[in-house]
Amino acid sequence: MSDVVRKVIALSILIFGAGLLWAGGSSSNGAEAAKNERDALISSARERAAADDPRLKGGYSYERGGWVFVHLEGDPASIGFQHGYLLGPEIEDAFPAVSAGMMHSTERDWPFFREVAREMLWPKLDPEYRQELQGIAEGLNARTGSQLDVYDIVALNSFEEVPDYYVPWLNKQEKAKNAPNLKSPGNCSAFVATGSWTKDGQIVIAHNNWTNYMNGERWRIIFDLQPSNGYRILMDGFPGVIASDDDFGINSDGLMVTETTITQFEGWDPRGKPEFMRARKALQYAGSIDDYTRIMLDGNNGGYANDWLLGDRKTGEIAQLELGLKAYKLWRTKDGVFAGSNFARDPSVLKLDTPAFDPHNMETSPNARRARWDQLLNENRGKIDVELAQQMLADHLDSFEKKTDANERVLCGHVDTTERGVAIWAWPPFYPGGAVQGKATDSNRTKDMRLVARIGHPCGSDFLAKPFLAAHPDYAWQEPYLRDMKAGPWTTFHAGERPKTN
Ligand SMILES: [Zn+2]
């Protein structure tokens, strides 16, 4: 059906529907009830009209284990349209929470983020990702009637890099007085192992995502991307965002990717390309550790600076790419393990990119978890597999206090339990953040595009919003967005799978 024909049909439905309501409204219904009915009718007419859009061909989604599995395929505009349409309700739910968080921490208004998106980020995006982002805005609008446009979507995509990387850099440039305390976040615990370290000698990779619970409880999408160009991708992700962003993903050429952020990283290059695009592009087009490194370095803007943990199923080789802005370092091996818990370790990166970070203070979350990874991985050398990885992601041993305690220093973080908070990330006491979900896979699973994932704290415990907010009124501003974060079961996801019917 042509666009014009579809629009005419949609319009006819709307006019006919409005006529019916006018007839009905003139009897006994109140004006408000009539308006509600009219809105419902308009919205269902819009959905029916949009459901025939040819760009939706091949896309589908369903819920399982607390996750939304979404399959997107085709050219960039179609992938975007399917994304915006199929995840419309999730984007509508996530956008207010994310944007409120961005505005709250930076003390900047939404027009500021839109302008950054339009003036700084958009011009540096490759055409295919512009088309995809435009598609998301159009698909979202078709599904829900949302007024968000492509610059709102680009700003949403930058939610990790603009507030905590660009804005502190900008405040410094502008010598802003009373600038808010913004720090690059400490997101995630992860490892990648190979050779004599794993049970089958092949690669095992695992990651849990640390972030504030408000965003984290919405980080529940499993994207199965089948783009017309590049490799097939299976990754976890966030509604409306084109990169995994936390990050965990595999591609059909056998590349396995995750990361943890670099604590107290400082720097930004306004001429660079957005990190969210480079990360997506690298997962889509890299068939080797070298390709991956090259794509991440091309136009490095310093945003969301990470220690990337990589594996190549084809060779059994793993790598760690510590990607600062002024310096970077690539380690690689076919027999070893790399762990991440938000610490930099290359002397040049430490000196040039994280001048404030103290790698020797064992009391801090990154260093305490680094010590715990060393201990746990060494104890299990030769035994590591996906099942063991799941247990490691749920670990609660505090290496500093040498006791079990679900706090900010353990691999499965629970910062809401501790009055210490995490000062080096500007997370105040009892900050509602920590490990919000976990994923793992290995070489065999990657070969047929499978991974396992658990929503909520990887240890399986639930976070409950109401008692938390009652006990910690400092976080009352999150009340409209903060929800219970209940843990689901470890669940296997497979690229191309369909909902189970029974
Ligand atoms: Zn836990």
PDB file of N, CA, C and O in Angstrom, residues 145-213:
ATOM      1  N   GLY A 145       1.812   8.249  18.735  1.00  0.00           N
ATOM      2  CA  GLY A 145       1.484   9.661  18.551  1.00  0.00           C
ATOM      3  C   GLY A 145       2.433  10.583  19.290  1.00  0.00           C
ATOM      4  O   GLY A 145       2.202  11.782  19.421  1.00  0.00           O
ATOM      5  N   SER A 146       3.565  10.011  19.754  1.00  0.00           N
ATOM      6  CA  SER A 146       4.547  10.783  20.508  1.00  0.00           C
ATOM      7  C   SER A 146       5.005  12.014  19.735  1.00  0.00           C
ATOM      8  O   SER A 146       5.139  11.980  18.513  1.00  0.00           O
ATOM      9  N   GLN A 147       5.253  13.089  20.455  1.00  0.00           N
ATOM     10  CA  GLN A 147       5.747  14.318  19.832  1.00  0.00           C
ATOM     11  C   GLN A 147       7.277  14.367  19.802  1.00  0.00           C
ATOM     12  O   GLN A 147       7.846  15.338  19.327  1.00  0.00           O
ATOM     13  N   LEU A 148       7.942  13.341  20.323  1.00  0.00           N
ATOM     14  CA  LEU A 148       9.412  13.359  20.325  1.00  0.00           C
ATOM     15  C   LEU A 148       9.911  13.327  18.881  1.00  0.00           C
ATOM     16  O   LEU A 148       9.399  12.572  18.061  1.00  0.00           O
ATOM     17  N   ASP A 149      10.920  14.149  18.593  1.00  0.00           N
ATOM     18  CA  ASP A 149      11.477  14.135  17.240  1.00  0.00           C
ATOM     19  C   ASP A 149      12.868  13.526  17.258  1.00  0.00           C
ATOM     20  O   ASP A 149      13.341  13.044  18.288  1.00  0.00           O
ATOM     21  N   VAL A 150      13.531  13.561  16.110  1.00  0.00           N
ATOM     22  CA  VAL A 150      14.804  12.850  15.991  1.00  0.00           C
ATOM     23  C   VAL A 150      15.875  13.420  16.936  1.00  0.00           C
ATOM     24  O   VAL A 150      16.732  12.684  17.426  1.00  0.00           O
ATOM     25  N   TYR A 151      15.805  14.724  17.242  1.00  0.00           N
ATOM     26  CA  TYR A 151      16.832  15.286  18.138  1.00  0.00           C
ATOM     27  C   TYR A 151      16.600  14.846  19.584  1.00  0.00           C
ATOM     28  O   TYR A 151      17.546  14.699  20.359  1.00  0.00           O
ATOM     29  N   ASP A 152      15.327  14.641  19.940  1.00  0.00           N
ATOM     30  CA  ASP A 152      15.064  14.054  21.263  1.00  0.00           C
ATOM     31  C   ASP A 152      15.648  12.639  21.320  1.00  0.00           C
ATOM     32  O   ASP A 152      16.216  12.226  22.333  1.00  0.00           O
ATOM     33  N   ILE A 153      15.489  11.904  20.209  1.00  0.00           N
ATOM     34  CA  ILE A 153      15.993  10.524  20.178  1.00  0.00           C
ATOM     35  C   ILE A 153      17.528  10.512  20.206  1.00  0.00           C
ATOM     36  O   ILE A 153      18.138   9.688  20.902  1.00  0.00           O
ATOM     37  N   VAL A 154      18.159  11.434  19.488  1.00  0.00           N
ATOM     38  CA  VAL A 154      19.631  11.508  19.514  1.00  0.00           C
ATOM     39  C   VAL A 154      20.102  11.872  20.925  1.00  0.00           C
ATOM     40  O   VAL A 154      21.054  11.285  21.452  1.00  0.00           O
ATOM     41  N   ALA A 155      19.418  12.810  21.561  1.00  0.00           N
ATOM     42  CA  ALA A 155      19.786  13.197  22.930  1.00  0.00           C
ATOM     43  C   ALA A 155      19.625  12.004  23.878  1.00  0.00           C
ATOM     44  O   ALA A 155      20.473  11.773  24.754  1.00  0.00           O
ATOM     45  N   LEU A 156      18.558  11.234  23.688  1.00  0.00           N
ATOM     46  CA  LEU A 156      18.369  10.023  24.502  1.00  0.00           C
ATOM     47  C   LEU A 156      19.535   9.052  24.284  1.00  0.00           C
ATOM     48  O   LEU A 156      20.059   8.475  25.234  1.00  0.00           O
ATOM     49  N   ASN A 157      19.953   8.893  23.026  1.00  0.00           N
ATOM     50  CA  ASN A 157      21.067   7.995  22.719  1.00  0.00           C
ATOM     51  C   ASN A 157      22.372   8.435  23.386  1.00  0.00           C
ATOM     52  O   ASN A 157      23.265   7.626  23.583  1.00  0.00           O
ATOM     53  N   SER A 158      22.464   9.725  23.685  1.00  0.00           N
ATOM     54  CA  SER A 158      23.713  10.236  24.270  1.00  0.00           C
ATOM     55  C   SER A 158      23.652  10.269  25.789  1.00  0.00           C
ATOM     56  O   SER A 158      24.471  10.915  26.420  1.00  0.00           O
ATOM     57  N   PHE A 159      22.692   9.566  26.400  1.00  0.00           N
ATOM     58  CA  PHE A 159      22.475   9.772  27.844  1.00  0.00           C
ATOM     59  C   PHE A 159      23.642   9.315  28.704  1.00  0.00           C
ATOM     60  O   PHE A 159      23.806   9.769  29.816  1.00  0.00           O
ATOM     61  N   GLU A 160      24.498   8.458  28.165  1.00  0.00           N
ATOM     62  CA  GLU A 160      25.683   8.096  28.942  1.00  0.00           C
ATOM     63  C   GLU A 160      26.836   9.071  28.712  1.00  0.00           C
ATOM     64  O   GLU A 160      27.670   9.265  29.597  1.00  0.00           O
ATOM     65  N   GLU A 161      26.951   9.641  27.523  1.00  0.00           N
ATOM     66  CA  GLU A 161      28.143  10.430  27.240  1.00  0.00           C
ATOM     67  C   GLU A 161      28.008  11.937  27.444  1.00  0.00           C
ATOM     68  O   GLU A 161      28.984  12.592  27.815  1.00  0.00           O
ATOM     69  N   VAL A 162      26.808  12.494  27.197  1.00  0.00           N
ATOM     70  CA  VAL A 162      26.712  13.955  27.300  1.00  0.00           C
ATOM     71  C   VAL A 162      26.664  14.460  28.757  1.00  0.00           C
ATOM     72  O   VAL A 162      27.439  15.329  29.127  1.00  0.00           O
ATOM     73  N   PRO A 163      25.796  13.905  29.629  1.00  0.00           N
ATOM     74  CA  PRO A 163      25.724  14.476  30.991  1.00  0.00           C
ATOM     75  C   PRO A 163      27.026  14.332  31.805  1.00  0.00           C
ATOM     76  O   PRO A 163      27.412  15.266  32.491  1.00  0.00           O
ATOM     77  N   ASP A 164      27.682  13.196  31.709  1.00  0.00           N
ATOM     78  CA  ASP A 164      28.807  12.932  32.605  1.00  0.00           C
ATOM     79  C   ASP A 164      30.189  13.100  31.958  1.00  0.00           C
ATOM     80  O   ASP A 164      31.211  12.924  32.625  1.00  0.00           O
ATOM     81  N   TYR A 165      30.220  13.404  30.664  1.00  0.00           N
ATOM     82  CA  TYR A 165      31.508  13.581  29.978  1.00  0.00           C
ATOM     83  C   TYR A 165      31.576  14.958  29.333  1.00  0.00           C
ATOM     84  O   TYR A 165      32.476  15.745  29.621  1.00  0.00           O
ATOM     85  N   TYR A 166      30.590  15.259  28.473  1.00  0.00           N
ATOM     86  CA  TYR A 166      30.603  16.559  27.806  1.00  0.00           C
ATOM     87  C   TYR A 166      30.312  17.698  28.781  1.00  0.00           C
ATOM     88  O   TYR A 166      31.031  18.708  28.790  1.00  0.00           O
ATOM     89  N   VAL A 167      29.279  17.567  29.603  1.00  0.00           N
ATOM     90  CA  VAL A 167      28.871  18.708  30.447  1.00  0.00           C
ATOM     91  C   VAL A 167      29.978  19.106  31.440  1.00  0.00           C
ATOM     92  O   VAL A 167      30.283  20.298  31.568  1.00  0.00           O
ATOM     93  N   PRO A 168      30.630  18.166  32.151  1.00  0.00           N
ATOM     94  CA  PRO A 168      31.723  18.604  33.034  1.00  0.00           C
ATOM     95  C   PRO A 168      32.860  19.285  32.263  1.00  0.00           C
ATOM     96  O   PRO A 168      33.454  20.261  32.747  1.00  0.00           O
ATOM     97  N   TRP A 169      33.141  18.788  31.061  1.00  0.00           N
ATOM     98  CA  TRP A 169      34.169  19.421  30.215  1.00  0.00           C
ATOM     99  C   TRP A 169      33.732  20.842  29.856  1.00  0.00           C
ATOM    100  O   TRP A 169      34.508  21.784  29.943  1.00  0.00           O
ATOM    101  N   LEU A 170      32.447  20.993  29.489  1.00  0.00           N
ATOM    102  CA  LEU A 170      31.903  22.292  29.110  1.00  0.00           C
ATOM    103  C   LEU A 170      31.927  23.262  30.293  1.00  0.00           C
ATOM    104  O   LEU A 170      32.313  24.431  30.149  1.00  0.00           O
ATOM    105  N   ASN A 171      31.529  22.758  31.467  1.00  0.00           N
ATOM    106  CA  ASN A 171      31.547  23.608  32.660  1.00  0.00           C
ATOM    107  C   ASN A 171      32.952  24.138  32.928  1.00  0.00           C
ATOM    108  O   ASN A 171      33.134  25.282  33.320  1.00  0.00           O
ATOM    109  N   LYS A 172      33.932  23.302  32.687  1.00  0.00           N
ATOM    110  CA  LYS A 172      35.322  23.699  32.890  1.00  0.00           C
ATOM    111  C   LYS A 172      35.732  24.758  31.856  1.00  0.00           C
ATOM    112  O   LYS A 172      36.358  25.763  32.194  1.00  0.00           O
ATOM    113  N   GLN A 173      35.334  24.515  30.582  1.00  0.00           N
ATOM    114  CA  GLN A 173      35.630  25.488  29.515  1.00  0.00           C
ATOM    115  C   GLN A 173      35.010  26.838  29.822  1.00  0.00           C
ATOM    116  O   GLN A 173      35.617  27.872  29.584  1.00  0.00           O
ATOM    117  N   GLU A 174      33.775  26.775  30.327  1.00  0.00           N
ATOM    118  CA  GLU A 174      33.031  28.017  30.580  1.00  0.00           C
ATOM    119  C   GLU A 174      33.356  28.599  31.945  1.00  0.00           C
ATOM    120  O   GLU A 174      32.781  29.608  32.327  1.00  0.00           O
ATOM    121  N   LYS A 175      34.233  27.931  32.673  1.00  0.00           N
ATOM    122  CA  LYS A 175      34.581  28.329  34.048  1.00  0.00           C
ATOM    123  C   LYS A 175      33.303  28.605  34.851  1.00  0.00           C
ATOM    124  O   LYS A 175      33.162  29.632  35.533  1.00  0.00           O
ATOM    125  N   ALA A 176      32.360  27.674  34.697  1.00  0.00           N
ATOM    126  CA  ALA A 176      31.051  27.838  35.343  1.00  0.00           C
ATOM    127  C   ALA A 176      31.209  27.877  36.861  1.00  0.00           C
ATOM    128  O   ALA A 176      31.918  27.061  37.439  1.00  0.00           O
ATOM    129  N   LYS A 177      30.531  28.840  37.472  1.00  0.00           N
ATOM    130  CA  LYS A 177      30.551  28.932  38.934  1.00  0.00           C
ATOM    131  C   LYS A 177      29.477  27.995  39.490  1.00  0.00           C
ATOM    132  O   LYS A 177      28.425  27.839  38.891  1.00  0.00           O
ATOM    133  N   ASN A 178      29.759  27.397  40.646  1.00  0.00           N
ATOM    134  CA  ASN A 178      28.800  26.479  41.293  1.00  0.00           C
ATOM    135  C   ASN A 178      28.328  25.366  40.357  1.00  0.00           C
ATOM    136  O   ASN A 178      27.163  24.970  40.371  1.00  0.00           O
ATOM    137  N   ALA A 179      29.237  24.905  39.497  1.00  0.00           N
ATOM    138  CA  ALA A 179      28.859  23.822  38.590  1.00  0.00           C
ATOM    139  C   ALA A 179      28.552  22.576  39.413  1.00  0.00           C
ATOM    140  O   ALA A 179      29.189  22.322  40.437  1.00  0.00           O
ATOM    141  N   PRO A 180      27.552  21.798  38.973  1.00  0.00           N
ATOM    142  CA  PRO A 180      27.237  20.576  39.738  1.00  0.00           C
ATOM    143  C   PRO A 180      28.388  19.580  39.705  1.00  0.00           C
ATOM    144  O   PRO A 180      29.208  19.590  38.785  1.00  0.00           O
ATOM    145  N   ASN A 181      28.427  18.737  40.727  1.00  0.00           N
ATOM    146  CA  ASN A 181      29.479  17.733  40.841  1.00  0.00           C
ATOM    147  C   ASN A 181      29.152  16.574  39.897  1.00  0.00           C
ATOM    148  O   ASN A 181      28.348  15.717  40.223  1.00  0.00           O
ATOM    149  N   LEU A 182      29.790  16.566  38.749  1.00  0.00           N
ATOM    150  CA  LEU A 182      29.531  15.509  37.767  1.00  0.00           C
ATOM    151  C   LEU A 182      30.786  14.677  37.593  1.00  0.00           C
ATOM    152  O   LEU A 182      31.873  15.202  37.429  1.00  0.00           O
ATOM    153  N   LYS A 183      30.608  13.366  37.650  1.00  0.00           N
ATOM    154  CA  LYS A 183      31.760  12.474  37.493  1.00  0.00           C
ATOM    155  C   LYS A 183      31.390  11.389  36.496  1.00  0.00           C
ATOM    156  O   LYS A 183      30.240  10.951  36.428  1.00  0.00           O
ATOM    157  N   SER A 184      32.396  10.942  35.749  1.00  0.00           N
ATOM    158  CA  SER A 184      32.132   9.803  34.869  1.00  0.00           C
ATOM    159  C   SER A 184      31.707   8.638  35.754  1.00  0.00           C
ATOM    160  O   SER A 184      32.265   8.419  36.820  1.00  0.00           O
ATOM    161  N   PRO A 185      30.690   7.916  35.329  1.00  0.00           N
ATOM    162  CA  PRO A 185      30.124   6.883  36.210  1.00  0.00           C
ATOM    163  C   PRO A 185      30.980   5.631  36.263  1.00  0.00           C
ATOM    164  O   PRO A 185      31.826   5.399  35.403  1.00  0.00           O
ATOM    165  N   GLY A 186      30.742   4.829  37.297  1.00  0.00           N
ATOM    166  CA  GLY A 186      31.380   3.521  37.399  1.00  0.00           C
ATOM    167  C   GLY A 186      30.330   2.490  37.060  1.00  0.00           C
ATOM    168  O   GLY A 186      29.601   2.040  37.922  1.00  0.00           O
ATOM    169  N   ASN A 187      30.255   2.166  35.792  1.00  0.00           N
ATOM    170  CA  ASN A 187      29.215   1.232  35.375  1.00  0.00           C
ATOM    171  C   ASN A 187      29.823  -0.141  35.102  1.00  0.00           C
ATOM    172  O   ASN A 187      30.563  -0.272  34.140  1.00  0.00           O
ATOM    173  N   CYS A 188      29.470  -1.119  35.945  1.00  0.00           N
ATOM    174  CA  CYS A 188      29.587  -2.528  35.572  1.00  0.00           C
ATOM    175  C   CYS A 188      30.775  -3.324  36.144  1.00  0.00           C
ATOM    176  O   CYS A 188      31.804  -2.783  36.489  1.00  0.00           O
ATOM    177  N   SER A 189      30.532  -4.644  36.226  1.00  0.00           N
ATOM    178  CA  SER A 189      31.548  -5.658  36.539  1.00  0.00           C
ATOM    179  C   SER A 189      31.533  -6.655  35.379  1.00  0.00           C
ATOM    180  O   SER A 189      30.449  -7.046  34.938  1.00  0.00           O
ATOM    181  N   ALA A 190      32.722  -7.063  34.918  1.00  0.00           N
ATOM    182  CA  ALA A 190      32.760  -7.951  33.751  1.00  0.00           C
ATOM    183  C   ALA A 190      34.082  -8.706  33.672  1.00  0.00           C
ATOM    184  O   ALA A 190      35.078  -8.295  34.278  1.00  0.00           O
ATOM    185  N   PHE A 191      34.079  -9.806  32.922  1.00  0.00           N
ATOM    186  CA  PHE A 191      35.352 -10.462  32.585  1.00  0.00           C
ATOM    187  C   PHE A 191      35.213 -11.186  31.255  1.00  0.00           C
ATOM    188  O   PHE A 191      34.104 -11.471  30.791  1.00  0.00           O
ATOM    189  N   VAL A 192      36.387 -11.474  30.666  1.00  0.00           N
ATOM    190  CA  VAL A 192      36.451 -12.360  29.498  1.00  0.00           C
ATOM    191  C   VAL A 192      37.645 -13.279  29.728  1.00  0.00           C
ATOM    192  O   VAL A 192      38.698 -12.826  30.175  1.00  0.00           O
ATOM    193  N   ALA A 193      37.460 -14.589  29.500  1.00  0.00           N
ATOM    194  CA  ALA A 193      38.518 -15.569  29.797  1.00  0.00           C
ATOM    195  C   ALA A 193      38.651 -16.544  28.630  1.00  0.00           C
ATOM    196  O   ALA A 193      37.700 -16.788  27.887  1.00  0.00           O
ATOM    197  N   THR A 194      39.852 -17.121  28.479  1.00  0.00           N
ATOM    198  CA  THR A 194      40.075 -18.084  27.390  1.00  0.00           C
ATOM    199  C   THR A 194      41.224 -19.030  27.744  1.00  0.00           C
ATOM    200  O   THR A 194      41.915 -18.834  28.749  1.00  0.00           O
ATOM    201  N   GLY A 195      41.410 -20.052  26.922  1.00  0.00           N
ATOM    202  CA  GLY A 195      42.547 -20.973  27.081  1.00  0.00           C
ATOM    203  C   GLY A 195      42.443 -21.784  28.355  1.00  0.00           C
ATOM    204  O   GLY A 195      41.375 -22.313  28.694  1.00  0.00           O
ATOM    205  N   SER A 196      43.540 -21.847  29.098  1.00  0.00           N
ATOM    206  CA  SER A 196      43.583 -22.706  30.287  1.00  0.00           C
ATOM    207  C   SER A 196      42.679 -22.203  31.411  1.00  0.00           C
ATOM    208  O   SER A 196      42.520 -22.858  32.435  1.00  0.00           O
ATOM    209  N   TRP A 197      42.096 -21.037  31.246  1.00  0.00           N
ATOM    210  CA  TRP A 197      41.237 -20.474  32.303  1.00  0.00           C
ATOM    211  C   TRP A 197      39.820 -21.023  32.261  1.00  0.00           C
ATOM    212  O   TRP A 197      39.111 -21.003  33.256  1.00  0.00           O
ATOM    213  N   THR A 198      39.397 -21.470  31.085  1.00  0.00           N
ATOM    214  CA  THR A 198      37.996 -21.893  30.969  1.00  0.00           C
ATOM    215  C   THR A 198      37.895 -23.409  30.883  1.00  0.00           C
ATOM    216  O   THR A 198      38.866 -24.103  30.585  1.00  0.00           O
ATOM    217  N   LYS A 199      36.707 -23.890  31.152  1.00  0.00           N
ATOM    218  CA  LYS A 199      36.454 -25.326  31.213  1.00  0.00           C
ATOM    219  C   LYS A 199      36.710 -26.006  29.864  1.00  0.00           C
ATOM    220  O   LYS A 199      37.312 -27.068  29.806  1.00  0.00           O
ATOM    221  N   ASP A 200      36.266 -25.357  28.782  1.00  0.00           N
ATOM    222  CA  ASP A 200      36.439 -25.994  27.469  1.00  0.00           C
ATOM    223  C   ASP A 200      37.560 -25.372  26.646  1.00  0.00           C
ATOM    224  O   ASP A 200      37.734 -25.702  25.475  1.00  0.00           O
ATOM    225  N   GLY A 201      38.322 -24.476  27.249  1.00  0.00           N
ATOM    226  CA  GLY A 201      39.450 -23.870  26.536  1.00  0.00           C
ATOM    227  C   GLY A 201      39.050 -22.767  25.560  1.00  0.00           C
ATOM    228  O   GLY A 201      39.902 -22.111  24.970  1.00  0.00           O
ATOM    229  N   GLN A 202      37.727 -22.578  25.420  1.00  0.00           N
ATOM    230  CA  GLN A 202      37.235 -21.511  24.527  1.00  0.00           C
ATOM    231  C   GLN A 202      36.879 -20.290  25.370  1.00  0.00           C
ATOM    232  O   GLN A 202      37.081 -20.287  26.573  1.00  0.00           O
ATOM    233  N   ILE A 203      36.297 -19.300  24.726  1.00  0.00           N
ATOM    234  CA  ILE A 203      36.057 -18.021  25.419  1.00  0.00           C
ATOM    235  C   ILE A 203      34.759 -18.051  26.249  1.00  0.00           C
ATOM    236  O   ILE A 203      33.754 -18.591  25.814  1.00  0.00           O
ATOM    237  N   VAL A 204      34.837 -17.461  27.449  1.00  0.00           N
ATOM    238  CA  VAL A 204      33.644 -17.168  28.261  1.00  0.00           C
ATOM    239  C   VAL A 204      33.651 -15.662  28.541  1.00  0.00           C
ATOM    240  O   VAL A 204      34.708 -15.107  28.884  1.00  0.00           O
ATOM    241  N   ILE A 205      32.502 -15.009  28.371  1.00  0.00           N
ATOM    242  CA  ILE A 205      32.412 -13.557  28.615  1.00  0.00           C
ATOM    243  C   ILE A 205      31.148 -13.278  29.431  1.00  0.00           C
ATOM    244  O   ILE A 205      30.118 -13.924  29.203  1.00  0.00           O
ATOM    245  N   ALA A 206      31.251 -12.375  30.405  1.00  0.00           N
ATOM    246  CA  ALA A 206      30.112 -12.112  31.286  1.00  0.00           C
ATOM    247  C   ALA A 206      30.161 -10.670  31.774  1.00  0.00           C
ATOM    248  O   ALA A 206      31.237 -10.068  31.863  1.00  0.00           O
ATOM    249  N   HIS A 207      28.980 -10.144  32.108  1.00  0.00           N
ATOM    250  CA  HIS A 207      28.896  -8.713  32.441  1.00  0.00           C
ATOM    251  C   HIS A 207      27.656  -8.442  33.277  1.00  0.00           C
ATOM    252  O   HIS A 207      26.579  -8.982  32.980  1.00  0.00           O
ATOM    253  N   ASN A 208      27.789  -7.651  34.331  1.00  0.00           N
ATOM    254  CA  ASN A 208      26.571  -7.091  34.913  1.00  0.00           C
ATOM    255  C   ASN A 208      26.617  -5.574  34.816  1.00  0.00           C
ATOM    256  O   ASN A 208      27.679  -4.959  34.877  1.00  0.00           O
ATOM    257  N   ASN A 209      25.456  -5.018  34.574  1.00  0.00           N
ATOM    258  CA  ASN A 209      25.302  -3.596  34.296  1.00  0.00           C
ATOM    259  C   ASN A 209      25.033  -2.864  35.607  1.00  0.00           C
ATOM    260  O   ASN A 209      24.087  -3.186  36.310  1.00  0.00           O
ATOM    261  N   TRP A 210      25.900  -1.894  35.923  1.00  0.00           N
ATOM    262  CA  TRP A 210      25.670  -1.034  37.083  1.00  0.00           C
ATOM    263  C   TRP A 210      25.178   0.316  36.593  1.00  0.00           C
ATOM    264  O   TRP A 210      25.829   0.945  35.761  1.00  0.00           O
ATOM    265  N   THR A 211      24.084   0.746  37.138  1.00  0.00           N
ATOM    266  CA  THR A 211      23.616   2.099  36.840  1.00  0.00           C
ATOM    267  C   THR A 211      22.581   2.449  37.902  1.00  0.00           C
ATOM    268  O   THR A 211      22.350   1.664  38.824  1.00  0.00           O
ATOM    269  N   ASN A 212      22.006   3.658  37.801  1.00  0.00           N
ATOM    270  CA  ASN A 212      20.947   3.956  38.763  1.00  0.00           C
ATOM    271  C   ASN A 212      19.749   3.058  38.453  1.00  0.00           C
ATOM    272  O   ASN A 212      19.511   2.690  37.291  1.00  0.00           O
ATOM    273  N   TYR A 213      18.990   2.704  39.465  1.00  0.00           N
ATOM    274  CA  TYR A 213      17.888   1.747  39.261  1.00  0.00           C
ATOM    275  C   TYR A 213      16.802   2.316  38.342  1.00  0.00           C
ATOM    276  O   TYR A 213      16.133   1.574  37.625  1.00  0.00           O
TER     277      TYR A 213
END
